[in-house]
Tab-separated table of C-alpha atoms in Angstrom:
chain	number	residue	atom	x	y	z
A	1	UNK	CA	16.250	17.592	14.808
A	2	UNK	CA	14.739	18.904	11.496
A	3	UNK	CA	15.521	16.378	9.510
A	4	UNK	CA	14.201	13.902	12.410
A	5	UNK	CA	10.652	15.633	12.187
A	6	UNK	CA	10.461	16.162	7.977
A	7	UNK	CA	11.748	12.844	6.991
A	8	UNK	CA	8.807	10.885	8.184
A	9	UNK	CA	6.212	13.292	7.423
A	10	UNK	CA	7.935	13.677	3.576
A	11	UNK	CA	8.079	9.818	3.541
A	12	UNK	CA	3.565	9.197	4.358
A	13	UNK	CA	2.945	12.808	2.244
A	14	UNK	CA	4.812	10.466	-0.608
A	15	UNK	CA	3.211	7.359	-0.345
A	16	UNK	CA	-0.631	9.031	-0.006
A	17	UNK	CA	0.261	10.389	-3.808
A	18	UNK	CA	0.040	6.324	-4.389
A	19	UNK	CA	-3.780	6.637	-5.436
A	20	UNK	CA	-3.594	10.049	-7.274
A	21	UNK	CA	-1.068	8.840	-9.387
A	22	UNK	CA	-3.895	6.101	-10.028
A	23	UNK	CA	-6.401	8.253	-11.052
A	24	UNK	CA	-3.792	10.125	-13.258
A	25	UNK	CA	-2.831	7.419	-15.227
A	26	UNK	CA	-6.117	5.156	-15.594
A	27	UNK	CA	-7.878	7.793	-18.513
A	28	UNK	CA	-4.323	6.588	-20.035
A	29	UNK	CA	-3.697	3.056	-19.659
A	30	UNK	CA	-5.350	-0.118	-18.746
A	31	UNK	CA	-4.575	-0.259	-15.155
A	32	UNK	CA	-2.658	-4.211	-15.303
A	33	UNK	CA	-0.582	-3.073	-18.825
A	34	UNK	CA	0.596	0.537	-16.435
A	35	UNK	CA	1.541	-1.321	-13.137
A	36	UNK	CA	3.612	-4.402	-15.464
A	37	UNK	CA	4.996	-0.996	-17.491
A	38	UNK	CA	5.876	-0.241	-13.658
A	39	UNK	CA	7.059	-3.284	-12.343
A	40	UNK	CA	9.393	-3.807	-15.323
A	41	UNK	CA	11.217	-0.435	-15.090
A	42	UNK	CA	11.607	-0.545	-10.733
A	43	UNK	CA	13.129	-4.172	-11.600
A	44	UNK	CA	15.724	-2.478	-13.906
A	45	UNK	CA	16.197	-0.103	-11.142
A	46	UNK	CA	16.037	-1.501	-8.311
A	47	UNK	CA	18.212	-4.763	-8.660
A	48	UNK	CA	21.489	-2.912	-9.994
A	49	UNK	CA	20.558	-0.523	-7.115
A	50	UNK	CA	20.279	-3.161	-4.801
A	51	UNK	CA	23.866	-5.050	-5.643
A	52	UNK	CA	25.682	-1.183	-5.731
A	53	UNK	CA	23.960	-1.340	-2.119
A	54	UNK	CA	25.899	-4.281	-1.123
A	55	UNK	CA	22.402	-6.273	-0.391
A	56	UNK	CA	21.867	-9.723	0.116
A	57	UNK	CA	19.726	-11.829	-1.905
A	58	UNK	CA	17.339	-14.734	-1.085
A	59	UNK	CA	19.306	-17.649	-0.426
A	60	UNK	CA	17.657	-20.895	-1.704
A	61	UNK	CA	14.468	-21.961	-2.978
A	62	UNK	CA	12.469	-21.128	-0.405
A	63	UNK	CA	13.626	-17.702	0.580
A	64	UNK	CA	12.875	-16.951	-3.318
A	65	UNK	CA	9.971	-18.326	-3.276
A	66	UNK	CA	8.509	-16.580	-0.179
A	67	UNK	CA	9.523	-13.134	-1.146
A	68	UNK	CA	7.959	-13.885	-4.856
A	69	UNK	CA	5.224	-14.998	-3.447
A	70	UNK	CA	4.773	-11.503	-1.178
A	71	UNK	CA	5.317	-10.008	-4.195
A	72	UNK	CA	2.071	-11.581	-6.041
A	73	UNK	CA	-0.257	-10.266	-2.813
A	74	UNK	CA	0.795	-6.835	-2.431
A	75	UNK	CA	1.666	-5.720	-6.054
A	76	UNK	CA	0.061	-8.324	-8.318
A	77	UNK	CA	-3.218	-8.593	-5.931
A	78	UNK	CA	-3.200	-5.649	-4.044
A	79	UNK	CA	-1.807	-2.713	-6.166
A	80	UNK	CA	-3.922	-4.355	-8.882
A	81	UNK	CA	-7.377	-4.983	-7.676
A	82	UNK	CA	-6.877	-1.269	-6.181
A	83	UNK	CA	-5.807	-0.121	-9.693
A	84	UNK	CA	-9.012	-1.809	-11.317
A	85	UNK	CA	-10.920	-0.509	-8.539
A	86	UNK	CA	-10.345	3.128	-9.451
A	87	UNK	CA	-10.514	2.535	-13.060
A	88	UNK	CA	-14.101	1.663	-12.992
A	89	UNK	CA	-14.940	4.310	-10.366
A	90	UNK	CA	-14.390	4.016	-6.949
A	91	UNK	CA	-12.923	7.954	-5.508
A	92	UNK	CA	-9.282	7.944	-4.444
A	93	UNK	CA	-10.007	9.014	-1.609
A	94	UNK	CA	-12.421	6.292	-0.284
A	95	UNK	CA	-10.102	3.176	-1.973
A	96	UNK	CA	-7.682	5.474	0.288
A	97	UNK	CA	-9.631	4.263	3.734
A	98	UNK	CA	-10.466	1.459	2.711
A	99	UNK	CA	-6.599	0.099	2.384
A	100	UNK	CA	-6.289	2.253	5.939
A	101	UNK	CA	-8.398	-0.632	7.373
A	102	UNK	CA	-5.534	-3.407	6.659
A	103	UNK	CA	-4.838	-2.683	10.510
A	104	UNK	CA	-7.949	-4.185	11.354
A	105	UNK	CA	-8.246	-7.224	8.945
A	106	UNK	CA	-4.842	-8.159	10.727
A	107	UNK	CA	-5.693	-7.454	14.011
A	108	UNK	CA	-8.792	-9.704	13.419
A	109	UNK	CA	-6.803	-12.384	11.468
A	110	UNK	CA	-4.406	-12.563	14.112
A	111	UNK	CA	-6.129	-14.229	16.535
A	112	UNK	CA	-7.041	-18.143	14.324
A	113	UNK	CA	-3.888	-17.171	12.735
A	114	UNK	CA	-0.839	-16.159	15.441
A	115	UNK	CA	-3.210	-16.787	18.675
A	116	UNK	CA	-3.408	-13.390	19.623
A	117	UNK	CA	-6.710	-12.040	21.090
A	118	UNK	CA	-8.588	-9.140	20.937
A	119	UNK	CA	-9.703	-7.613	23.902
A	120	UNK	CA	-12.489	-4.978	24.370
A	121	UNK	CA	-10.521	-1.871	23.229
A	122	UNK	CA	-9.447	-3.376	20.154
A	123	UNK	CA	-13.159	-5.178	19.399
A	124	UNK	CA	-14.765	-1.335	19.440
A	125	UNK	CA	-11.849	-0.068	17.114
A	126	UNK	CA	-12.965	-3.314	14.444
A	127	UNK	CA	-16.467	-1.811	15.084
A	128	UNK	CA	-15.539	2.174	15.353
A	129	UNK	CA	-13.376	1.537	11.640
A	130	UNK	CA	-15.741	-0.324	10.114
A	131	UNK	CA	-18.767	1.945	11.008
A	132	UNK	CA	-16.715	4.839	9.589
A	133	UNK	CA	-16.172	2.982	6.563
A	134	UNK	CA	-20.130	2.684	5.750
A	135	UNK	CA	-20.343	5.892	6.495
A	136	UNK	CA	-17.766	6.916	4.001
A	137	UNK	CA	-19.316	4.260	1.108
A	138	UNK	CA	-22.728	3.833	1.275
A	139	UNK	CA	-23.414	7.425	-0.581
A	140	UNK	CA	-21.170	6.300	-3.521
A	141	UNK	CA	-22.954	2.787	-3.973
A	142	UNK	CA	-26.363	4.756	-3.917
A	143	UNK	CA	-24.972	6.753	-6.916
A	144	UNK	CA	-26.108	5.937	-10.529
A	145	UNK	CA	-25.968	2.353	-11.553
A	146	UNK	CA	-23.454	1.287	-14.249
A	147	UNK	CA	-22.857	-1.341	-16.357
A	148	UNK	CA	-21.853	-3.853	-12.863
A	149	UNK	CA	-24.780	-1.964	-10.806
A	150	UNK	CA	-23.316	0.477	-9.288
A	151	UNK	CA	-19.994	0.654	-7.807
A	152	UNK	CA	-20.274	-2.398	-5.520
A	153	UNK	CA	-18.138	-4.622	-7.488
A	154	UNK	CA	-15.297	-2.223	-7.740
A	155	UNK	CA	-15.418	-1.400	-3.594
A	156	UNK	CA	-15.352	-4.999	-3.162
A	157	UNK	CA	-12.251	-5.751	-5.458
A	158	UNK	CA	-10.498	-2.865	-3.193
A	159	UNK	CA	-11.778	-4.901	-0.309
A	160	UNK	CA	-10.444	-7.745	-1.200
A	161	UNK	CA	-6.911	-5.977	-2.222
A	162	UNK	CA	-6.899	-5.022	0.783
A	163	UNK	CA	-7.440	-8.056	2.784
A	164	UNK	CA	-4.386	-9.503	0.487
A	165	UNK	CA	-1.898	-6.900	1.980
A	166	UNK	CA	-3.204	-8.431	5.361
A	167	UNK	CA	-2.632	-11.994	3.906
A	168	UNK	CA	1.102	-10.423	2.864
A	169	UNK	CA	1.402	-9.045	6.230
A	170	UNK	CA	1.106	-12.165	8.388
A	171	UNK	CA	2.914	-14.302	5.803
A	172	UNK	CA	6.091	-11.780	5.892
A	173	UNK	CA	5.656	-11.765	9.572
A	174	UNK	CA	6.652	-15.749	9.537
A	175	UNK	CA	8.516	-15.817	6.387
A	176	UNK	CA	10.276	-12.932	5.420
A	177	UNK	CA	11.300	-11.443	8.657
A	178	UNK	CA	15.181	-11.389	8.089
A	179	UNK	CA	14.560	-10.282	4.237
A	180	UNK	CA	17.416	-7.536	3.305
A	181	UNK	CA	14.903	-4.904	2.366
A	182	UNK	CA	17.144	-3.767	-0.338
A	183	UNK	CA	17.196	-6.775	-2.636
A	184	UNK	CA	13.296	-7.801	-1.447
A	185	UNK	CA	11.978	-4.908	-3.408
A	186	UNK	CA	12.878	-6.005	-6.807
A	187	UNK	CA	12.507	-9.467	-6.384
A	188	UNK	CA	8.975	-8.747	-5.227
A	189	UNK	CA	8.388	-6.878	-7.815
A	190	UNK	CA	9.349	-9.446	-10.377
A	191	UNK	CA	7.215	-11.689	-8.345
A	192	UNK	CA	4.233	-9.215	-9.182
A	193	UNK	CA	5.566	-9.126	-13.113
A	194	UNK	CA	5.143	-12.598	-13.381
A	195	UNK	CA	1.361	-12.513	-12.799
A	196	UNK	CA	0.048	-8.843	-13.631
A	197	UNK	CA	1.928	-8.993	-17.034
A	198	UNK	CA	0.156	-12.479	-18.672
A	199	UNK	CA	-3.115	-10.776	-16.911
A	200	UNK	CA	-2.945	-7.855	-19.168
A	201	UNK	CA	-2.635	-9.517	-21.777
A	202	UNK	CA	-5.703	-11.965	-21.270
A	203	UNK	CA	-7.700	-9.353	-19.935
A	204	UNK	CA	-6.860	-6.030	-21.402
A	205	UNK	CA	-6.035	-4.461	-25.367
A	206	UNK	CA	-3.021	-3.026	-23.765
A	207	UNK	CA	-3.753	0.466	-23.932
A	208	UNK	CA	-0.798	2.659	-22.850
A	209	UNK	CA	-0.857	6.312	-24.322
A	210	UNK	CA	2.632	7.871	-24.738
A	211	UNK	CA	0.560	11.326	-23.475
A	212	UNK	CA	2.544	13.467	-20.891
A	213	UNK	CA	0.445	12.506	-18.182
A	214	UNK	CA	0.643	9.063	-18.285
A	215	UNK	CA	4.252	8.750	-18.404
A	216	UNK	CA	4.500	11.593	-15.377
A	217	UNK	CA	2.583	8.787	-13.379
A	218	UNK	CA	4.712	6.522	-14.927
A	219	UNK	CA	8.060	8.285	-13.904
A	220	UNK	CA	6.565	9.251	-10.282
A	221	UNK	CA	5.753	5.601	-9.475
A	222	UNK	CA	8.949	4.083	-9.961
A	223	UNK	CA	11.007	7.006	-8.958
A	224	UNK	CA	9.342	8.641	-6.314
A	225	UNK	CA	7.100	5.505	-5.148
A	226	UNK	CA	9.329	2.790	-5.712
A	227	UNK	CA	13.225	4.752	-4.972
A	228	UNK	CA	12.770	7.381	-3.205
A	229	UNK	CA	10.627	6.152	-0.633
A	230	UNK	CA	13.109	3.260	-0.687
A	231	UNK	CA	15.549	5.111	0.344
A	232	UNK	CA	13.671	7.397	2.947
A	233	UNK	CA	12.969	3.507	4.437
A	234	UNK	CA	16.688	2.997	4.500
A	235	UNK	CA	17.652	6.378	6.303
A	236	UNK	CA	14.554	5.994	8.924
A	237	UNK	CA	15.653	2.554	9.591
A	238	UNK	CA	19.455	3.430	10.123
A	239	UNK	CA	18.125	6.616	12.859
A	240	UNK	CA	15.507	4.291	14.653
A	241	UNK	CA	12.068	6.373	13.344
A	242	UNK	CA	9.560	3.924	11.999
A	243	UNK	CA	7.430	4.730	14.577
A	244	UNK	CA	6.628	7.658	13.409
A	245	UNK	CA	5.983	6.196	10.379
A	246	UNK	CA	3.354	3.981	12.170
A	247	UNK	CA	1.458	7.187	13.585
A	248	UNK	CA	1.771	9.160	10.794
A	249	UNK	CA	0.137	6.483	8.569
A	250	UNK	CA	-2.731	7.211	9.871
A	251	UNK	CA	-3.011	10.479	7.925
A	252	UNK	CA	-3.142	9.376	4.519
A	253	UNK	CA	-6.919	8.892	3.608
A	254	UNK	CA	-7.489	12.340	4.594
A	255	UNK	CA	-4.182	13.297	2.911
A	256	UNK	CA	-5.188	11.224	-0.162
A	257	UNK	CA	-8.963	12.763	-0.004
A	258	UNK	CA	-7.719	16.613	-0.231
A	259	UNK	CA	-5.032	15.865	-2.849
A	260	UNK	CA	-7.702	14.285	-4.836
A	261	UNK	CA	-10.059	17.361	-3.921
A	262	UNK	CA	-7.682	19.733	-4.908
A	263	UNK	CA	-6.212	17.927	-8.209
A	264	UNK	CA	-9.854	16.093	-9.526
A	265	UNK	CA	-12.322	18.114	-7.407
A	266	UNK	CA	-13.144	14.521	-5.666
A	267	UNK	CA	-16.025	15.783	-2.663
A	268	UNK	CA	-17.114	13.890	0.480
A	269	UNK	CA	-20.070	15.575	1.854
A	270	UNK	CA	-20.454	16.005	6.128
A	271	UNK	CA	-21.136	12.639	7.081
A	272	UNK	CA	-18.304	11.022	4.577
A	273	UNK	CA	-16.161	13.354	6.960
A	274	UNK	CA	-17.608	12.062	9.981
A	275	UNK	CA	-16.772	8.375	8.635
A	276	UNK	CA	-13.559	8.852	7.707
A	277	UNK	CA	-12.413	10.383	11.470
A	278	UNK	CA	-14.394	7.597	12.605
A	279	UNK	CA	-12.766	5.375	10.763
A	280	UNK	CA	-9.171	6.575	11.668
A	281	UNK	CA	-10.453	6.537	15.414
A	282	UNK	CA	-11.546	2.735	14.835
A	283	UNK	CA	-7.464	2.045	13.685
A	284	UNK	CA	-6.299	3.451	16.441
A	285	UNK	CA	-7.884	1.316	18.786
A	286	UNK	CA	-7.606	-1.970	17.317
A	287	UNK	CA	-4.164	-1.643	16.258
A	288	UNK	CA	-3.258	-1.005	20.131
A	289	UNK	CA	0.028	-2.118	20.587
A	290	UNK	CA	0.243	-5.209	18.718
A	291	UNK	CA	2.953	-5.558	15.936
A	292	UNK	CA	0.076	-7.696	14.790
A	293	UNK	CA	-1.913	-4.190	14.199
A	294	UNK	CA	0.580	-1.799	13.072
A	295	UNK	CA	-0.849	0.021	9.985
A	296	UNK	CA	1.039	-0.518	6.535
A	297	UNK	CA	1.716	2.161	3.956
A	298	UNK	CA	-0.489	3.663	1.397
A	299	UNK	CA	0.099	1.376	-1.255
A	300	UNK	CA	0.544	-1.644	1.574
A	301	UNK	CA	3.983	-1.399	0.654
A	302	UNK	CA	5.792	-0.633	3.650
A	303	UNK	CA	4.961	-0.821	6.978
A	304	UNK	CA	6.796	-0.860	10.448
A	305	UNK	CA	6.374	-3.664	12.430
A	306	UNK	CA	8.350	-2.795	15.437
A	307	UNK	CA	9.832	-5.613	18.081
A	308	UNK	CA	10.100	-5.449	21.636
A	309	UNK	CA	9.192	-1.801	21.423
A	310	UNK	CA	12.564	-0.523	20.042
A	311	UNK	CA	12.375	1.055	16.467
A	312	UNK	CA	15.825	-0.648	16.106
A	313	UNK	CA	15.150	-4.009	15.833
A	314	UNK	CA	12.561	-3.044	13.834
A	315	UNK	CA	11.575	-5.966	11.367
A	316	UNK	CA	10.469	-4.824	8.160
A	317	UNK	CA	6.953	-5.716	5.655
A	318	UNK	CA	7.652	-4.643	2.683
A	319	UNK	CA	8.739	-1.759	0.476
A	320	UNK	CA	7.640	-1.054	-2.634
């Protein structure tokens, strides 16, 4: 019964240390060069890990290709433009909420998309979240103006990150639905190598200082971030509890905000508070009951998606 309770609550406490790793490692390395340092060593891993495992890999072209392709949204894209994002400023915890509102991108993507339709409960969680979202930014883009004005730029590359774990979302809903989430990881994440790593080198001097920090965040991403919570996925998946996972998700931008309080002395004043339950509220509600709506992971790495209501046929986005 102890076990049942931790191992869920261990597995979101993990993945909120996604952005504080982040802001550990960005004074350190140029944020593409560090997540293709990253990529590389969960590939060496991860695939030997994944064949001791006994998983399957894609079978033909297409199988490949739609798991590499997942792979370029929600590492290449995502973990990127979030990376670059808190390199030139934006707080850990706000990038935090802001990938918290992938539940509502979906839920409003799903309706051209999937034809599923929103009904009033879920149209006043799109406008609670949202709401709580401006609350939580518009201090920080009032702030002093840099060299791109301000810190609009960044927030909108997390934005946009963001959106591309919803993109990754409804594409492994149609695509990648019977993926063996043991040999997906590394296979995404090769997908991801393939673009972040010729990026660096076009767009960075591929800074990455051998300082004990930087390889702690190093170490901590692919051990903690991209094994451990691998295997916490596994165990959860074989006792039926990914929807706990689901609920608890919903605690990591606050998690994320007091780790970063605690570790960089990151503040949100009264009304950033306000926002951010607001904002949480606003998930709630439009992620209902929908698969469509169920919230992914800190990084947008995992996320349940359950089917027919039973956490045993649960089909699985992504780990990572």
């Amino acid at each position: 019964m102890l076990a049942r309770l931790l191992l869920p609550t261990v597995f979101v406490l993990i993945w909120s240390t996604g952005w504080i790793v982040a802001k550990l490692a960005v004074p350190h390395a140029d944020p593409l060069t560090f997540l293709s340092a990253r990529y590389a060593c969960a590939i060496l891993l991860l695939a030997p890990l994944a064949a001791a495992l006994g998983g399957v890999w894609p079978r033909g072209r297409a199988a490949w290709g739609a798991a590499l392709i997942s792979g370029v949204m929600l590492h290449a894209v995502y973990l990127g433009g979030v990376w670059w994002a808190i390199a030139h400023g934006v707080p850990a915890g706000v990038s935090a909420l802001i990938a918290a509102l992938q539940p509502l991108f979906t839920a409003l993507a799903a309706g051209p998309l999937v034809g599923e339709r929103l009904d009033g409960k879920r149209w006043a969680g799109v406008a609670l979240g949202f709401a709580g979202v401006a609350a939580v930014v518009a201090p920080k883009l009032g702030g002093p103006s840099t060299d791109m004005g301000g810190l609009w730029l960044p927030i909108a590359v997390n934005v946009a990150a963001m959106a591309a774990v919803t993109a990754a979302t409804l594409h492994q809903k149609r695509a990648l639905k019977d993926a063996d989430l043991r040999t997906l990881a590394p296979v995404q994440y090769l997908g991801a190598l393939a673009v972040t790593a010729p990026a660096a080198f076009l767009m960075e001097d591929l800074r990455f200082d051998f300082v004990a920090a930087n390889l702690l965040a190093l170490a901590w991403s692919v051990v903690v971030l991209s094994m451990a919570a691998i295997m916490l996925m596994l165990v959860m998946i074989k006792r039926g509890e990914l929807s706990r996972v689901a609920a608890l998700i919903y605690l990591v931008p606050p998690t994320a905000a007091v780790q970063a309080y605690l570790i960089f002395g990151e503040t949100l004043n009264g009304l950033q508070l306000a926002g951010m339950a607001l904002a949480a509220v606003g998930v709630v509600l439009a992620a209902g009951s929908s698969p469509a709506g169920r919230p992914a992971s800190a990084e947008g790495c995992i996320a349940a998606e359950p089917s027919d209501d039973k956490d045993d046929d649960d089909t699985l986005r992504r780990p990572a």
